[in-house]
PDB file of C-alpha atoms in Angstrom:
ATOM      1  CA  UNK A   8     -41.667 -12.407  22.735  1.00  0.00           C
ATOM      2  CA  UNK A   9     -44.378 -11.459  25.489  1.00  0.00           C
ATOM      3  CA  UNK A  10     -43.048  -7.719  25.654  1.00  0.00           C
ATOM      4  CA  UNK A  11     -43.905  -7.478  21.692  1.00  0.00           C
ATOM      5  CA  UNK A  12     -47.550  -9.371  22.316  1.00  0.00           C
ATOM      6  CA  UNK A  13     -47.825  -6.563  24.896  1.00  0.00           C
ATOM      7  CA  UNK A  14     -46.819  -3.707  23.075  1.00  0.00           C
ATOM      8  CA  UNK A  15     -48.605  -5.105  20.386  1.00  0.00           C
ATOM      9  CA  UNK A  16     -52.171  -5.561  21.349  1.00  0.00           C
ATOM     10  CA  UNK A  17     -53.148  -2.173  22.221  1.00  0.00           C
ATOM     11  CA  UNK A  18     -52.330  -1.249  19.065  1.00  0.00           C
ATOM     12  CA  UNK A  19     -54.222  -3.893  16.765  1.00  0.00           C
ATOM     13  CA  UNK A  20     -57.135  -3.036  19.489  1.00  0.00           C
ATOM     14  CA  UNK A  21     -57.289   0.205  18.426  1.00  0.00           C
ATOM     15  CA  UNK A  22     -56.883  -0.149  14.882  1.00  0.00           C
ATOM     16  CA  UNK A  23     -59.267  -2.976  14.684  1.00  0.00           C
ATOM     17  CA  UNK A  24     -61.984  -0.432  16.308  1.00  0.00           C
ATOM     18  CA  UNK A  25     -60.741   2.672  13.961  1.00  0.00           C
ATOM     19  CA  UNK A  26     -61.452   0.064  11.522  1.00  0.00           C
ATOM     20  CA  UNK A  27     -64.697  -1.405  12.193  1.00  0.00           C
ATOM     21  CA  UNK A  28     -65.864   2.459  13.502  1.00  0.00           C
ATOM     22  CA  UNK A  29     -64.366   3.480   9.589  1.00  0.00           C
ATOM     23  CA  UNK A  30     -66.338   0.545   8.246  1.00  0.00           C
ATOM     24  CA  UNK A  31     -69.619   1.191  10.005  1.00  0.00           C
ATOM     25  CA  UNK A  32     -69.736   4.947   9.225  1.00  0.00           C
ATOM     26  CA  UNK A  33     -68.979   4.296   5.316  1.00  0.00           C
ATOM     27  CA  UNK A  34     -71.365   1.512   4.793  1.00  0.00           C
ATOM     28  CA  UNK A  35     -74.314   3.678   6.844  1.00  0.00           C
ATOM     29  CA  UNK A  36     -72.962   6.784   4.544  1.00  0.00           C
ATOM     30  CA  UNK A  37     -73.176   5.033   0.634  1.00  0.00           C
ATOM     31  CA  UNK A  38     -76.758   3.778   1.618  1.00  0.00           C
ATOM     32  CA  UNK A  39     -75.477   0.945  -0.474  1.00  0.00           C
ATOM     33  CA  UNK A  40     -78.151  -1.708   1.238  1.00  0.00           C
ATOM     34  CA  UNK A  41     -81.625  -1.598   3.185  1.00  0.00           C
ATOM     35  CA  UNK A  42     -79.362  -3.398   6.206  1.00  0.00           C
ATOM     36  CA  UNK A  43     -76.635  -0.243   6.367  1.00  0.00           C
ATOM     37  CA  UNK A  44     -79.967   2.109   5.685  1.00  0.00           C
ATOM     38  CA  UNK A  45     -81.937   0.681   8.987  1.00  0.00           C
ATOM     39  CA  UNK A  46     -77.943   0.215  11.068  1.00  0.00           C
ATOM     40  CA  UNK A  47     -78.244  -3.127  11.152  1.00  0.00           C
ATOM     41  CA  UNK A  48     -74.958  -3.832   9.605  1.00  0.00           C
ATOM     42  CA  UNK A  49     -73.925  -7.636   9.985  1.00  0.00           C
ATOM     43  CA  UNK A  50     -70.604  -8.834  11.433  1.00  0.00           C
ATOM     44  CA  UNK A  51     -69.853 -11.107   8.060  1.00  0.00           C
ATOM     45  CA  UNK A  52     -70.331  -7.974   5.757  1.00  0.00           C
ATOM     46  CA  UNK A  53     -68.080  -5.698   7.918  1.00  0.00           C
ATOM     47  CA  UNK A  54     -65.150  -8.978   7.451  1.00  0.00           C
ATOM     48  CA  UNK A  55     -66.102  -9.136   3.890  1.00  0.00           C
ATOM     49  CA  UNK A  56     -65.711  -5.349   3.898  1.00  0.00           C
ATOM     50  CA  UNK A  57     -62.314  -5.301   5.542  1.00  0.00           C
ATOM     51  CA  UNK A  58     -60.604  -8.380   4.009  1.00  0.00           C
ATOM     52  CA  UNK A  59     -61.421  -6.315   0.592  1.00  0.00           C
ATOM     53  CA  UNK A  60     -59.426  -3.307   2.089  1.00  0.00           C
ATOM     54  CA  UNK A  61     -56.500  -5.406   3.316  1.00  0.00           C
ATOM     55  CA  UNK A  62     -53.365  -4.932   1.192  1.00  0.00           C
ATOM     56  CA  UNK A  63     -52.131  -8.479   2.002  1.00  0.00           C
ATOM     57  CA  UNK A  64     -55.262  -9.971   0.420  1.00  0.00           C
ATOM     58  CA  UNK A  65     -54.230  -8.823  -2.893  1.00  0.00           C
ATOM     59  CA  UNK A  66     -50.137  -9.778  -2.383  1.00  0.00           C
ATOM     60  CA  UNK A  67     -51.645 -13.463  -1.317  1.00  0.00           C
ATOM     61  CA  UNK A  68     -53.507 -13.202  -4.418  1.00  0.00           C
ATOM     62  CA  UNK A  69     -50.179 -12.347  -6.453  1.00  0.00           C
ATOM     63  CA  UNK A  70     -48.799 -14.918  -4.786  1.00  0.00           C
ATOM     64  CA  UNK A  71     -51.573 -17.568  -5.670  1.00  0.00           C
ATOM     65  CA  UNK A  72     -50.741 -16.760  -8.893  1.00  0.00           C
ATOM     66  CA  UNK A  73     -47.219 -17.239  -8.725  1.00  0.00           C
ATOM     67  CA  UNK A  74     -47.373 -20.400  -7.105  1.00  0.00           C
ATOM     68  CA  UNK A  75     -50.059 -22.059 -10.180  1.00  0.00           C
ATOM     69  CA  UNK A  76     -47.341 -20.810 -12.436  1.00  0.00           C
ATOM     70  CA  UNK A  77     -44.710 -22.676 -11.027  1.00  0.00           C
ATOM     71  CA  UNK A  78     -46.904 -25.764 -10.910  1.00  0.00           C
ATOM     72  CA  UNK A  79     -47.275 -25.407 -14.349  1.00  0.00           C
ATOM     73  CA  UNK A  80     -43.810 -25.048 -15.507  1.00  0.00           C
ATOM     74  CA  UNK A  81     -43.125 -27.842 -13.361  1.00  0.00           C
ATOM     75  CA  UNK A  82     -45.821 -29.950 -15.507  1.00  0.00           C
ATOM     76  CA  UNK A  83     -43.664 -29.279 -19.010  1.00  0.00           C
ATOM     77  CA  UNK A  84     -41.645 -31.318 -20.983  1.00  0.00           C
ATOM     78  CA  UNK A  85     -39.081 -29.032 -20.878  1.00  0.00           C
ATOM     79  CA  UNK A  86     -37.502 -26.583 -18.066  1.00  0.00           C
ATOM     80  CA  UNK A  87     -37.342 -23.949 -20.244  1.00  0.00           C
ATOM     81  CA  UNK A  88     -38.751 -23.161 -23.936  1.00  0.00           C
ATOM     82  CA  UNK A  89     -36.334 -24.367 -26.514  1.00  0.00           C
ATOM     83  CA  UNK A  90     -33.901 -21.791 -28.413  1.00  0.00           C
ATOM     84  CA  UNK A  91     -33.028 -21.303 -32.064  1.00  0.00           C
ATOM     85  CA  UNK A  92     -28.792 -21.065 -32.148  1.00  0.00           C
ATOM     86  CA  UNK A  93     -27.793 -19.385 -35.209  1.00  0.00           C
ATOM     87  CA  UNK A  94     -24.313 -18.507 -36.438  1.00  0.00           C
ATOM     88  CA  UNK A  95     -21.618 -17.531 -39.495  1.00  0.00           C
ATOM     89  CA  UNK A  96     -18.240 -16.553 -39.928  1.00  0.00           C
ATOM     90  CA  UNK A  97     -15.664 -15.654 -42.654  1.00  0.00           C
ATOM     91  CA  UNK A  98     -12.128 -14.879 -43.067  1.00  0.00           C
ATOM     92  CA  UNK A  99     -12.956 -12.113 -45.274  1.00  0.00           C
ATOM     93  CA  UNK A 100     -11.093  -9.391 -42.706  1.00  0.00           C
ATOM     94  CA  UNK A 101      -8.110 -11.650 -42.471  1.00  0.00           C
ATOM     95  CA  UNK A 102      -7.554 -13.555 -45.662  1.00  0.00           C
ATOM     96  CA  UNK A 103     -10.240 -13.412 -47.974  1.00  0.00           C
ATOM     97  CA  UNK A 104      -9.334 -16.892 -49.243  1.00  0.00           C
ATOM     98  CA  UNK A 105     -13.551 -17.837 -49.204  1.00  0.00           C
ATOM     99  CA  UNK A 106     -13.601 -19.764 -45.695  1.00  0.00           C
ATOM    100  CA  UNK A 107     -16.973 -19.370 -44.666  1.00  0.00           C
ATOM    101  CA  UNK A 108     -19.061 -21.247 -41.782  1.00  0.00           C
ATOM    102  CA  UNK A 109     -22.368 -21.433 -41.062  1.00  0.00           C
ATOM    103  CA  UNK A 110     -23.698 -22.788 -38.070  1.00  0.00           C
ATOM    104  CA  UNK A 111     -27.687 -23.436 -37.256  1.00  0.00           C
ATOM    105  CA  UNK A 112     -29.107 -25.205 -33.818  1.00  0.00           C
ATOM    106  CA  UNK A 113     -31.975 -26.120 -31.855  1.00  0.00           C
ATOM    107  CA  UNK A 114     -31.042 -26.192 -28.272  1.00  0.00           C
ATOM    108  CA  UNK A 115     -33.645 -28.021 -26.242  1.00  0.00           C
ATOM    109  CA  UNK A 116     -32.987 -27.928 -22.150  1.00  0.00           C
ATOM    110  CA  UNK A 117     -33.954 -31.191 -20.109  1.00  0.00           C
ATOM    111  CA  UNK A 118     -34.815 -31.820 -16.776  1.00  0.00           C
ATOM    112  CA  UNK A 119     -32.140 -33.574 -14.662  1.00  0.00           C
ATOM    113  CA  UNK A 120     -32.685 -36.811 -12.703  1.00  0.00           C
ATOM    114  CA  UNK A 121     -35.314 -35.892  -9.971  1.00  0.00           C
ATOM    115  CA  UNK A 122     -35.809 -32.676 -11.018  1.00  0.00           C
ATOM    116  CA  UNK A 123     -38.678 -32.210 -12.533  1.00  0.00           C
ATOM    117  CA  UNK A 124     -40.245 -34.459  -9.301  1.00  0.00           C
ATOM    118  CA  UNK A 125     -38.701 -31.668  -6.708  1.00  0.00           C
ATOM    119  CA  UNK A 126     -39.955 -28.717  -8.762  1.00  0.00           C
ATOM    120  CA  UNK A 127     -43.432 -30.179  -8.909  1.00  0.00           C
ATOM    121  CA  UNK A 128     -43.055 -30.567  -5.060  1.00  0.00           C
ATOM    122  CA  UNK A 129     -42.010 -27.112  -4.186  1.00  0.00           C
ATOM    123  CA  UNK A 130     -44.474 -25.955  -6.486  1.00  0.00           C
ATOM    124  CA  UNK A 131     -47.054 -27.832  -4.262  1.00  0.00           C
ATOM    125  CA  UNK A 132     -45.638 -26.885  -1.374  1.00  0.00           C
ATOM    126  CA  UNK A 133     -45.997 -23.265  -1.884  1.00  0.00           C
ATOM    127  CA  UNK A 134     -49.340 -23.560  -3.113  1.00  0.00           C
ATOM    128  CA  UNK A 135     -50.311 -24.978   0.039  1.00  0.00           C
ATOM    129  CA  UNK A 136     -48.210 -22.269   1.880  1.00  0.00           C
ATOM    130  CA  UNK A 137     -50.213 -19.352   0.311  1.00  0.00           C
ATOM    131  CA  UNK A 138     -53.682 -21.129   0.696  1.00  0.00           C
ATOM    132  CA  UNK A 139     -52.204 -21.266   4.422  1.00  0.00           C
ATOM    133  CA  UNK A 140     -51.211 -17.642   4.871  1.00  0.00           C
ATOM    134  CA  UNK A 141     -54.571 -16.708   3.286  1.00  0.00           C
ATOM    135  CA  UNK A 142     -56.627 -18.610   5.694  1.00  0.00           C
ATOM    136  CA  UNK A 143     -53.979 -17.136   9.046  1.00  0.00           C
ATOM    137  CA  UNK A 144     -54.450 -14.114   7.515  1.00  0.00           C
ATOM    138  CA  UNK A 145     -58.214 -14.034   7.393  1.00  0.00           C
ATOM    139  CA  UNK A 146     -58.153 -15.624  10.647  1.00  0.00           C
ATOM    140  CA  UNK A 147     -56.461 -12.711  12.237  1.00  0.00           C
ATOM    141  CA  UNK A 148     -58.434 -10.294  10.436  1.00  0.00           C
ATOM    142  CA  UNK A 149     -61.783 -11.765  11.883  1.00  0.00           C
ATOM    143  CA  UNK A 150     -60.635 -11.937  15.275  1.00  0.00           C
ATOM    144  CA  UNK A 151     -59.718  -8.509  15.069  1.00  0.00           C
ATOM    145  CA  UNK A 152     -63.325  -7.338  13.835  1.00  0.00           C
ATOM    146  CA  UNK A 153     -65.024  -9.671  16.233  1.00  0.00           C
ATOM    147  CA  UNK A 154     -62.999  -7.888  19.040  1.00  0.00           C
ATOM    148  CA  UNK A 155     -63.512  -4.894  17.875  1.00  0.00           C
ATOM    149  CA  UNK A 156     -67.380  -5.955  17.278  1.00  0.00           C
ATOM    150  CA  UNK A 157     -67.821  -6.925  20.553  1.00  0.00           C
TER     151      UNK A 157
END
């Protein structure tokens, strides 16, 4: 584990100060505020800048997503929408004597005993597993710029 910290380090150091550098030079370049106009760029709005950039902070987002959906499947009556069952047959290619039967049915899934509580749980649980992975993630983003700052 230490030999992939130490391979590792040099390289996040020198991407977090291609990225900062990248940062710097495109906020003094758009003119976009009076702050990136005089240099004075602030630590927070390079972050704020670089967590926009970062491709994980739109999966996490996805994932967010994912997670309130399964929360709110959980929260239903029913596991799964109910279904219309329709169906007919004849015995008009075999005997043509007039046999016919017609069959129509609602099919409505339920949840099984404790069910419905451990989907609700692992629904919560993931929830609380993205909001976690969000926050490492933006943890490990800032102490990249703030090294990188520095």
């Amino acid at each position: 584990m230490s030999l992939y910290k130490k391979r590792s380090a040099p390289i996040r150091i020198a991407l977090s100060v291609m990225t900062l550098s990248g940062l710097v030079l495109t906020a003094q370049a758009q003119g976009t505020s009076a702050a990136a106009l005089s240099g004075s760029v602030s630590l927070k709005d390079v972050f704020e800048t670089a967590w926009q950039r970062q491709p994980e902070a739109h999966a996490l987002q996805s994932r967010r997503d994912a997670a309130q959906a399964q929360a709110k499947a959980a929260s239903m009556l029913s596991p799964e929408p109910p279904s219309l069952e329709i169906s007919q047959r004849s015995d008009r290619m075999t005997g043509n004597s007039g046999a016919r039967e017609a069959e129509v049915g609602i099919a409505v899934p339920i949840w099984l005993p404790g069910q419905r509580t451990a989907s609700t749980d692992l629904a919560q649980a993931e929830i609380s597993l993205v909001e976690r992975k969000l926050l490492a993630s933006q943890l490990r983003l800032a102490s990249s710029v703030r090294d990188a700052w520095w």
